[in-house]
mmCIF file of C-alpha atoms and ligand atoms in Angstrom:
data_model
loop_
_atom_site.group_PDB
_atom_site.id
_atom_site.type_symbol
_atom_site.label_atom_id
_atom_site.label_comp_id
_atom_site.label_asym_id
_atom_site.label_seq_id
_atom_site.Cartn_x
_atom_site.Cartn_y
_atom_site.Cartn_z
ATOM 1 C CA UNK A 251 -0.006 0.028 -0.037
ATOM 2 C CA UNK A 252 1.360 3.245 -1.037
ATOM 3 C CA UNK A 253 -0.738 5.720 0.934
ATOM 4 C CA UNK A 254 1.385 8.750 1.599
ATOM 5 C CA UNK A 255 -0.329 9.839 4.908
ATOM 6 C CA UNK A 256 -1.269 7.895 7.751
ATOM 7 C CA UNK A 257 -4.908 8.725 7.906
ATOM 8 C CA UNK A 258 -7.608 10.221 5.803
ATOM 9 C CA UNK A 259 -7.398 13.804 7.127
ATOM 10 C CA UNK A 260 -10.614 15.165 5.580
ATOM 11 C CA UNK A 261 -10.528 18.556 7.375
ATOM 12 C CA UNK A 262 -7.164 18.256 9.048
ATOM 13 C CA UNK A 263 -5.152 21.275 7.930
ATOM 14 C CA UNK A 264 -1.511 22.108 8.725
ATOM 15 C CA UNK A 265 -0.763 25.689 9.335
ATOM 16 C CA UNK A 266 2.304 26.898 7.450
ATOM 17 C CA UNK A 267 3.433 30.449 8.419
ATOM 18 C CA UNK A 268 5.081 31.917 5.253
ATOM 19 C CA UNK A 269 5.487 35.456 6.125
ATOM 20 C CA UNK A 270 4.054 35.968 9.594
ATOM 21 C CA UNK A 271 2.082 38.876 8.116
ATOM 22 C CA UNK A 272 -0.994 39.779 10.008
ATOM 23 C CA UNK A 273 -4.557 39.891 8.550
ATOM 24 C CA UNK A 274 -5.710 42.910 6.536
ATOM 25 C CA UNK A 275 -8.166 45.431 7.941
ATOM 26 C CA UNK A 276 -11.306 43.994 9.416
ATOM 27 C CA UNK A 277 -14.780 45.249 8.344
ATOM 28 C CA UNK A 278 -17.825 44.909 10.330
ATOM 29 C CA UNK A 279 -16.478 43.432 13.669
ATOM 30 C CA UNK A 280 -17.288 39.937 15.111
ATOM 31 C CA UNK A 281 -19.432 39.191 18.087
ATOM 32 C CA UNK A 282 -23.090 38.281 17.460
ATOM 33 C CA UNK A 283 -23.442 40.257 14.271
ATOM 34 C CA UNK A 284 -24.287 38.187 11.095
ATOM 35 C CA UNK A 285 -21.129 38.338 8.939
ATOM 36 C CA UNK A 286 -21.981 38.818 5.144
ATOM 37 C CA UNK A 287 -19.374 37.092 2.966
ATOM 38 C CA UNK A 288 -19.138 37.311 -0.786
ATOM 39 C CA UNK A 289 -17.670 34.192 -2.254
ATOM 40 C CA UNK A 290 -16.373 34.203 -5.813
ATOM 41 C CA UNK A 291 -16.255 30.590 -6.923
ATOM 42 C CA UNK A 292 -14.598 29.427 -10.052
ATOM 43 C CA UNK A 293 -17.509 27.598 -11.632
ATOM 44 C CA UNK A 294 -18.758 24.137 -11.533
ATOM 45 C CA UNK A 295 -16.302 22.376 -13.760
ATOM 46 C CA UNK A 296 -15.624 19.187 -11.729
ATOM 47 C CA UNK A 297 -16.689 16.825 -8.952
ATOM 48 C CA UNK A 298 -13.815 18.467 -6.867
ATOM 49 C CA UNK A 299 -15.447 21.763 -7.294
ATOM 50 C CA UNK A 300 -19.026 20.465 -6.385
ATOM 51 C CA UNK A 301 -17.547 19.061 -3.076
ATOM 52 C CA UNK A 302 -15.732 22.475 -2.459
ATOM 53 C CA UNK A 303 -18.883 24.505 -2.995
ATOM 54 C CA UNK A 304 -20.823 22.258 -0.759
ATOM 55 C CA UNK A 305 -18.092 22.446 2.006
ATOM 56 C CA UNK A 306 -18.171 26.270 1.835
ATOM 57 C CA UNK A 307 -21.988 26.472 1.836
ATOM 58 C CA UNK A 308 -22.255 24.394 4.860
ATOM 59 C CA UNK A 309 -19.466 26.230 6.688
ATOM 60 C CA UNK A 310 -20.886 29.704 5.699
ATOM 61 C CA UNK A 311 -24.469 28.788 6.852
ATOM 62 C CA UNK A 312 -26.861 31.131 8.745
ATOM 63 C CA UNK A 313 -26.555 28.495 11.559
ATOM 64 C CA UNK A 314 -22.871 29.499 11.835
ATOM 65 C CA UNK A 315 -23.609 33.252 11.940
ATOM 66 C CA UNK A 316 -23.011 34.007 8.164
ATOM 67 C CA UNK A 317 -24.900 35.384 5.121
ATOM 68 C CA UNK A 318 -23.174 33.927 2.153
ATOM 69 C CA UNK A 319 -23.563 35.663 -1.259
ATOM 70 C CA UNK A 320 -22.421 32.951 -3.626
ATOM 71 C CA UNK A 321 -21.229 33.619 -7.306
ATOM 72 C CA UNK A 322 -19.980 30.916 -9.700
ATOM 73 C CA UNK A 323 -18.072 32.580 -12.537
ATOM 74 C CA UNK A 324 -18.319 29.672 -15.096
ATOM 75 C CA UNK A 325 -14.571 29.845 -15.194
ATOM 76 C CA UNK A 326 -14.496 33.170 -16.819
ATOM 77 C CA UNK A 327 -12.009 35.594 -15.124
ATOM 78 C CA UNK A 328 -14.067 38.655 -16.188
ATOM 79 C CA UNK A 329 -17.192 37.194 -14.566
ATOM 80 C CA UNK A 330 -15.219 36.685 -11.407
ATOM 81 C CA UNK A 331 -13.828 40.328 -11.206
ATOM 82 C CA UNK A 332 -17.299 41.522 -11.740
ATOM 83 C CA UNK A 333 -18.591 39.433 -8.918
ATOM 84 C CA UNK A 334 -15.849 40.842 -6.629
ATOM 85 C CA UNK A 335 -16.811 44.444 -7.594
ATOM 86 C CA UNK A 336 -20.374 43.771 -6.900
ATOM 87 C CA UNK A 337 -19.452 42.349 -3.376
ATOM 88 C CA UNK A 338 -17.452 45.597 -2.761
ATOM 89 C CA UNK A 339 -20.487 47.610 -3.921
ATOM 90 C CA UNK A 340 -22.711 45.730 -1.648
ATOM 91 C CA UNK A 341 -20.417 46.480 1.216
ATOM 92 C CA UNK A 342 -19.978 42.840 2.410
ATOM 93 C CA UNK A 343 -17.859 42.141 5.593
ATOM 94 C CA UNK A 344 -15.389 39.897 3.764
ATOM 95 C CA UNK A 345 -14.634 38.445 0.308
ATOM 96 C CA UNK A 346 -13.508 34.905 -0.415
ATOM 97 C CA UNK A 347 -11.978 34.123 -3.698
ATOM 98 C CA UNK A 348 -11.202 30.811 -5.432
ATOM 99 C CA UNK A 349 -9.523 32.350 -8.386
ATOM 100 C CA UNK A 350 -9.998 31.082 -11.872
ATOM 101 C CA UNK A 351 -6.584 32.399 -12.992
ATOM 102 C CA UNK A 352 -3.550 33.719 -11.097
ATOM 103 C CA UNK A 353 -3.357 37.055 -12.860
ATOM 104 C CA UNK A 354 -5.253 40.233 -13.181
ATOM 105 C CA UNK A 355 -6.172 40.655 -9.411
ATOM 106 C CA UNK A 356 -4.240 43.755 -8.202
ATOM 107 C CA UNK A 357 -6.777 46.567 -9.178
ATOM 108 C CA UNK A 358 -9.862 45.013 -7.743
ATOM 109 C CA UNK A 359 -8.090 43.853 -4.649
ATOM 110 C CA UNK A 360 -6.773 47.433 -4.130
ATOM 111 C CA UNK A 361 -10.456 48.514 -4.286
ATOM 112 C CA UNK A 362 -11.426 45.968 -1.676
ATOM 113 C CA UNK A 363 -8.630 47.193 0.461
ATOM 114 C CA UNK A 364 -9.610 51.036 0.128
ATOM 115 C CA UNK A 365 -13.214 49.902 1.178
ATOM 116 C CA UNK A 366 -11.815 48.098 4.172
ATOM 117 C CA UNK A 367 -13.022 44.755 3.114
ATOM 118 C CA UNK A 368 -10.741 41.894 3.889
ATOM 119 C CA UNK A 369 -10.033 39.183 1.219
ATOM 120 C CA UNK A 370 -9.287 35.740 1.866
ATOM 121 C CA UNK A 371 -8.159 33.315 -0.792
ATOM 122 C CA UNK A 372 -9.381 29.665 -0.786
ATOM 123 C CA UNK A 373 -8.206 26.800 -2.943
ATOM 124 C CA UNK A 374 -6.099 28.742 -5.555
ATOM 125 C CA UNK A 375 -3.200 31.056 -5.212
ATOM 126 C CA UNK A 376 -2.814 34.259 -7.257
ATOM 127 C CA UNK A 377 0.076 36.449 -8.448
ATOM 128 C CA UNK A 378 -1.078 39.700 -6.706
ATOM 129 C CA UNK A 379 0.903 41.563 -4.092
ATOM 130 C CA UNK A 380 0.363 39.510 -0.782
ATOM 131 C CA UNK A 381 -0.487 42.706 1.164
ATOM 132 C CA UNK A 382 -3.710 42.922 -0.830
ATOM 133 C CA UNK A 383 -5.186 39.629 0.802
ATOM 134 C CA UNK A 384 -5.173 38.401 4.393
ATOM 135 C CA UNK A 385 -4.651 34.709 3.947
ATOM 136 C CA UNK A 386 -4.908 31.661 1.650
ATOM 137 C CA UNK A 387 -6.329 28.214 2.624
ATOM 138 C CA UNK A 388 -5.800 25.350 0.043
ATOM 139 C CA UNK A 389 -3.799 22.484 -1.206
ATOM 140 C CA UNK A 390 -0.149 22.293 -2.356
ATOM 141 C CA UNK A 391 -0.623 21.810 -6.108
ATOM 142 C CA UNK A 392 3.118 21.747 -6.829
ATOM 143 C CA UNK A 393 3.597 18.809 -4.289
ATOM 144 C CA UNK A 394 0.535 17.050 -5.857
ATOM 145 C CA UNK A 395 2.217 17.176 -9.249
ATOM 146 C CA UNK A 396 5.524 15.997 -7.790
ATOM 147 C CA UNK A 397 3.764 12.979 -6.208
ATOM 148 C CA UNK A 398 2.060 12.061 -9.504
ATOM 149 C CA UNK A 399 5.326 12.372 -11.332
ATOM 150 C CA UNK A 400 7.287 10.369 -8.793
ATOM 151 C CA UNK A 401 4.790 7.539 -9.172
ATOM 152 C CA UNK A 402 5.220 7.786 -13.127
ATOM 153 C CA UNK A 403 8.948 7.906 -12.697
ATOM 154 C CA UNK A 404 9.021 4.897 -10.547
ATOM 155 C CA UNK A 405 6.453 2.803 -12.399
ATOM 156 C CA UNK A 406 7.338 3.504 -16.075
ATOM 157 C CA UNK A 407 10.338 5.913 -16.027
ATOM 158 C CA UNK A 408 12.940 3.127 -16.727
ATOM 159 C CA UNK A 409 11.463 2.143 -20.098
ATOM 160 C CA UNK A 410 10.796 4.429 -23.149
ATOM 161 C CA UNK A 411 7.339 5.903 -22.438
ATOM 162 C CA UNK A 412 5.155 8.365 -24.459
ATOM 163 C CA UNK A 413 3.043 10.646 -22.300
ATOM 164 C CA UNK A 414 0.122 12.868 -23.178
ATOM 165 C CA UNK A 415 -1.106 15.535 -20.592
ATOM 166 C CA UNK A 416 -4.618 16.804 -19.931
ATOM 167 C CA UNK A 417 -3.903 20.272 -18.416
ATOM 168 C CA UNK A 418 -6.414 22.303 -16.182
ATOM 169 C CA UNK A 419 -7.682 25.789 -16.818
ATOM 170 C CA UNK A 420 -4.937 27.659 -18.599
ATOM 171 C CA UNK A 421 -3.442 30.155 -16.183
ATOM 172 C CA UNK A 422 -4.846 28.725 -13.112
ATOM 173 C CA UNK A 423 -2.758 27.951 -10.175
ATOM 174 C CA UNK A 424 -3.283 24.104 -10.189
ATOM 175 C CA UNK A 425 -2.508 23.783 -13.921
ATOM 176 C CA UNK A 426 0.625 25.825 -13.442
ATOM 177 C CA UNK A 427 2.073 24.269 -10.310
ATOM 178 C CA UNK A 428 0.981 20.617 -11.081
ATOM 179 C CA UNK A 429 2.786 20.771 -14.364
ATOM 180 C CA UNK A 430 5.943 22.242 -12.690
ATOM 181 C CA UNK A 431 5.802 19.528 -9.888
ATOM 182 C CA UNK A 432 5.263 16.704 -12.364
ATOM 183 C CA UNK A 433 8.169 17.802 -14.728
ATOM 184 C CA UNK A 434 10.637 18.005 -11.848
ATOM 185 C CA UNK A 435 9.831 14.463 -10.863
ATOM 186 C CA UNK A 436 10.147 12.811 -14.313
ATOM 187 C CA UNK A 437 13.407 14.787 -15.196
ATOM 188 C CA UNK A 438 16.095 12.199 -16.219
ATOM 189 C CA UNK A 439 13.624 9.411 -16.777
ATOM 190 C CA UNK A 440 12.645 7.711 -20.040
ATOM 191 C CA UNK A 441 9.380 9.513 -20.177
ATOM 192 C CA UNK A 442 8.737 11.789 -23.231
ATOM 193 C CA UNK A 443 5.893 14.190 -23.565
ATOM 194 C CA UNK A 444 4.251 13.651 -26.827
ATOM 195 C CA UNK A 445 1.561 16.386 -26.285
ATOM 196 C CA UNK A 446 0.022 18.533 -23.606
ATOM 197 C CA UNK A 447 -3.275 20.545 -23.879
ATOM 198 C CA UNK A 448 -5.868 21.892 -21.698
ATOM 199 C CA UNK A 449 -9.064 20.057 -20.978
ATOM 200 C CA UNK A 450 -10.301 22.756 -18.669
ATOM 201 C CA UNK A 451 -10.806 20.431 -15.747
ATOM 202 C CA UNK A 452 -13.987 19.094 -17.321
ATOM 203 C CA UNK A 453 -14.968 15.604 -18.409
ATOM 204 C CA UNK A 454 -16.302 16.702 -21.829
ATOM 205 C CA UNK A 455 -13.091 18.423 -22.745
ATOM 206 C CA UNK A 456 -11.033 15.620 -21.282
ATOM 207 C CA UNK A 457 -12.757 13.300 -23.706
ATOM 208 C CA UNK A 458 -12.586 15.558 -26.691
ATOM 209 C CA UNK A 459 -8.855 16.373 -26.220
ATOM 210 C CA UNK A 460 -7.892 12.621 -25.591
ATOM 211 C CA UNK A 461 -9.804 11.765 -28.885
ATOM 212 C CA UNK A 462 -7.525 14.185 -30.679
ATOM 213 C CA UNK A 463 -4.461 12.668 -29.015
ATOM 214 C CA UNK A 464 -5.568 9.192 -29.854
ATOM 215 C CA UNK A 465 -6.274 10.354 -33.631
ATOM 216 C CA UNK A 466 -2.869 11.875 -33.875
ATOM 217 C CA UNK A 467 -0.594 9.414 -31.925
ATOM 218 C CA UNK A 468 -2.629 6.176 -31.784
ATOM 219 C CA UNK A 469 -0.957 3.250 -30.016
ATOM 220 C CA UNK A 470 2.202 5.286 -29.332
ATOM 221 C CA UNK A 471 0.570 6.673 -26.225
ATOM 222 C CA UNK A 472 1.621 4.744 -23.088
ATOM 223 C CA UNK A 473 0.980 7.134 -20.314
ATOM 224 C CA UNK A 474 -1.698 9.850 -19.566
ATOM 225 C CA UNK A 475 -1.245 12.503 -16.792
ATOM 226 C CA UNK A 476 -4.682 14.082 -16.366
ATOM 227 C CA UNK A 477 -4.371 17.145 -14.073
ATOM 228 C CA UNK A 478 -7.743 16.165 -12.565
ATOM 229 C CA UNK A 479 -9.953 13.190 -12.106
ATOM 230 C CA UNK A 480 -12.740 14.597 -14.319
ATOM 231 C CA UNK A 481 -10.509 14.980 -17.373
ATOM 232 C CA UNK A 482 -9.139 11.481 -16.702
ATOM 233 C CA UNK A 483 -12.700 10.057 -16.490
ATOM 234 C CA UNK A 484 -13.612 11.767 -19.919
ATOM 235 C CA UNK A 485 -10.596 10.377 -21.424
ATOM 236 C CA UNK A 486 -11.557 6.816 -20.444
ATOM 237 C CA UNK A 487 -14.398 7.017 -22.909
ATOM 238 C CA UNK A 488 -12.058 8.085 -25.780
ATOM 239 C CA UNK A 489 -9.568 5.360 -24.910
ATOM 240 C CA UNK A 490 -12.298 2.681 -24.929
ATOM 241 C CA UNK A 491 -13.862 3.837 -28.059
ATOM 242 C CA UNK A 492 -10.366 3.552 -29.771
ATOM 243 C CA UNK A 493 -10.332 -0.088 -28.806
ATOM 244 C CA UNK A 494 -7.673 0.244 -26.126
ATOM 245 C CA UNK A 495 -7.719 -0.761 -22.406
ATOM 246 C CA UNK A 496 -7.265 2.132 -19.908
ATOM 247 C CA UNK A 497 -4.934 1.234 -17.093
ATOM 248 C CA UNK A 498 -3.226 -1.335 -19.344
ATOM 249 C CA UNK A 499 -2.489 -0.034 -22.739
ATOM 250 C CA UNK A 500 -2.411 3.459 -21.386
ATOM 251 C CA UNK A 501 -1.369 3.916 -17.726
ATOM 252 C CA UNK A 502 -3.318 6.716 -16.107
ATOM 253 C CA UNK A 503 -2.372 8.977 -13.190
ATOM 254 C CA UNK A 504 -4.796 11.756 -12.050
ATOM 255 C CA UNK A 505 -5.207 14.300 -9.364
ATOM 256 C CA UNK A 506 -8.222 14.901 -6.885
ATOM 257 C CA UNK A 507 -9.371 11.640 -5.349
ATOM 258 C CA UNK A 508 -13.022 11.952 -5.835
ATOM 259 C CA UNK A 509 -15.326 9.091 -5.390
ATOM 260 C CA UNK A 510 -15.591 8.661 -9.149
ATOM 261 C CA UNK A 511 -11.809 8.862 -9.663
ATOM 262 C CA UNK A 512 -11.176 6.363 -6.776
ATOM 263 C CA UNK A 513 -13.839 4.046 -8.316
ATOM 264 C CA UNK A 514 -11.978 4.184 -11.655
ATOM 265 C CA UNK A 515 -8.822 3.420 -9.780
ATOM 266 C CA UNK A 516 -10.360 0.605 -7.876
ATOM 267 C CA UNK A 517 -11.620 -0.939 -11.158
ATOM 268 C CA UNK A 518 -8.140 -0.790 -12.566
ATOM 269 C CA UNK A 519 -8.983 1.829 -15.208
ATOM 270 C CA UNK A 520 -6.806 4.503 -13.356
ATOM 271 C CA UNK A 521 -3.393 3.405 -12.030
ATOM 272 C CA UNK A 522 -2.577 6.130 -9.397
ATOM 273 C CA UNK A 523 -4.603 9.119 -8.009
ATOM 274 C CA UNK A 524 -3.021 11.942 -5.864
ATOM 275 C CA UNK A 525 -5.601 13.608 -3.433
ATOM 276 C CA UNK A 526 -6.467 17.231 -3.472
ATOM 277 C CA UNK A 527 -8.713 18.043 -0.439
ATOM 278 C CA UNK A 528 -11.726 20.083 -1.428
ATOM 279 C CA UNK A 529 -13.224 20.082 2.180
ATOM 280 C CA UNK A 530 -11.885 23.599 3.056
ATOM 281 C CA UNK A 531 -15.055 25.411 4.180
ATOM 282 C CA UNK A 532 -14.672 25.042 7.861
ATOM 283 C CA UNK A 533 -11.084 26.296 7.965
ATOM 284 C CA UNK A 534 -11.934 29.100 5.589
ATOM 285 C CA UNK A 535 -14.894 30.278 7.811
ATOM 286 C CA UNK A 536 -12.750 30.167 10.962
ATOM 287 C CA UNK A 537 -10.049 32.395 9.322
ATOM 288 C CA UNK A 538 -12.689 34.822 8.010
ATOM 289 C CA UNK A 539 -14.024 35.144 11.571
ATOM 290 C CA UNK A 540 -10.571 35.607 12.928
ATOM 291 C CA UNK A 541 -9.808 38.283 10.491
ATOM 292 C CA UNK A 542 -13.003 40.078 11.031
ATOM 293 C CA UNK A 543 -12.324 39.948 14.812
ATOM 294 C CA UNK A 544 -8.985 41.480 14.258
ATOM 295 C CA UNK A 545 -7.017 38.375 15.232
ATOM 296 C CA UNK A 546 -3.636 37.469 13.683
ATOM 297 C CA UNK A 547 -3.919 34.770 11.213
ATOM 298 C CA UNK A 548 -1.208 32.877 9.102
ATOM 299 C CA UNK A 549 -0.627 34.048 5.704
ATOM 300 C CA UNK A 550 -1.086 30.418 4.385
ATOM 301 C CA UNK A 551 -2.840 27.194 5.548
ATOM 302 C CA UNK A 552 -2.060 24.100 3.535
ATOM 303 C CA UNK A 553 -4.256 21.043 3.543
ATOM 304 C CA UNK A 554 -2.822 17.580 3.910
ATOM 305 C CA UNK A 555 -3.071 15.441 0.873
ATOM 306 C CA UNK A 556 -2.868 11.649 0.355
ATOM 307 C CA UNK A 557 -2.107 9.410 -2.605
ATOM 308 C CA UNK A 558 -3.804 6.195 -3.642
ATOM 309 C CA UNK A 559 -2.780 2.987 -5.359
ATOM 310 C CA UNK A 560 -5.557 0.379 -6.245
ATOM 311 C CA UNK A 561 -5.568 -1.248 -2.759
ATOM 312 C CA UNK A 562 -5.653 2.195 -0.986
ATOM 313 C CA UNK A 563 -8.669 3.299 -3.164
ATOM 314 C CA UNK A 564 -10.634 0.137 -2.342
ATOM 315 C CA UNK A 565 -10.002 0.788 1.422
ATOM 316 C CA UNK A 566 -10.980 4.447 1.282
ATOM 317 C CA UNK A 567 -14.060 4.236 -0.973
ATOM 318 C CA UNK A 568 -16.572 3.083 1.618
ATOM 319 C CA UNK A 569 -16.084 6.170 3.729
ATOM 320 C CA UNK A 570 -15.110 8.628 1.091
ATOM 321 C CA UNK A 571 -16.809 11.988 1.687
ATOM 322 C CA UNK A 572 -16.704 13.456 -1.921
HETATM 323 O O1 AHR F 1875 -8.141 24.149 -8.012
HETATM 324 C C1 AHR F 1875 -8.477 22.816 -7.651
HETATM 325 C C2 AHR F 1875 -8.866 22.199 -8.863
HETATM 326 O O2 AHR F 1875 -9.889 22.759 -9.563
HETATM 327 C C3 AHR F 1875 -9.162 20.604 -8.903
HETATM 328 O O3 AHR F 1875 -8.149 19.773 -9.052
HETATM 329 C C4 AHR F 1875 -10.104 20.533 -10.109
HETATM 330 O O4 AHR F 1875 -10.800 19.351 -10.129
HETATM 331 C C5 AHR F 1875 -10.767 21.756 -10.084
HETATM 332 O O5 AHR F 1875 -11.584 22.179 -11.009
#
């Protein structure tokens, strides 16, 4: 069994102090007052995203003292910036952002700062000046890529192997960092990248792009790195339609660890899955409260992620939460 962690830490988060900076200006104050939070979600591209949205909605419930204004941007950066503008205009107490892409944030975050509205990032990192947001809570995408790449290096890296890659949303932190991590782990092996294209983190695009790869390279492909489960699941249809056996003719490594991904692993259609924990809501809500109360928070909180082979997937599935 190749589980990387000792136990399934669904909500266990490890605090990592990166800069020791304190939170930005708090608006509204804590106590018994209902806290109004605007949440700018990426969209609804994947099973991971559905679990993350549910976790956030549960944590930011009225029972917990929040009023949540939820916006899903359909993975369009311009929609997301517009949502954040709208939150500022509505005078919310705090803004939480799961950024579609890493760039283009400085102006709107400066506006939030001028309005004394603290911004907390969840899930995805951005390139903006860190003084413009109070904290980030999420997963270590680079490490996820490294873990997936280490598995590939160990499993097929000593024989000539042709890989194709299904990338996530272009310009998003997970697409950038997972690619970097994976590349660093396969350096010096016999794995060659035949092609790498975006499948936008969706099943539909994963299938379409994989069909294109198969038309172009046919049986040359031995390995697929799908940067999330959904794209890998979409690719399964394309591989089977091409008369090939996923998991055997083409080895498949993915990232997320959703129930559907672990089921494909348990069935032998995927070969390895690296976890990305989406259950961040409780920790994000706690940081939002602390920021509003003027308490010092860490600049970054990194979730613990596991990794699964077939045996570990079989063991995890009966109690898997997402
Ligand atoms: O940012 C996390 C990524 O976004 C997940 O891996 C993917 O499934 C999602 O859409």
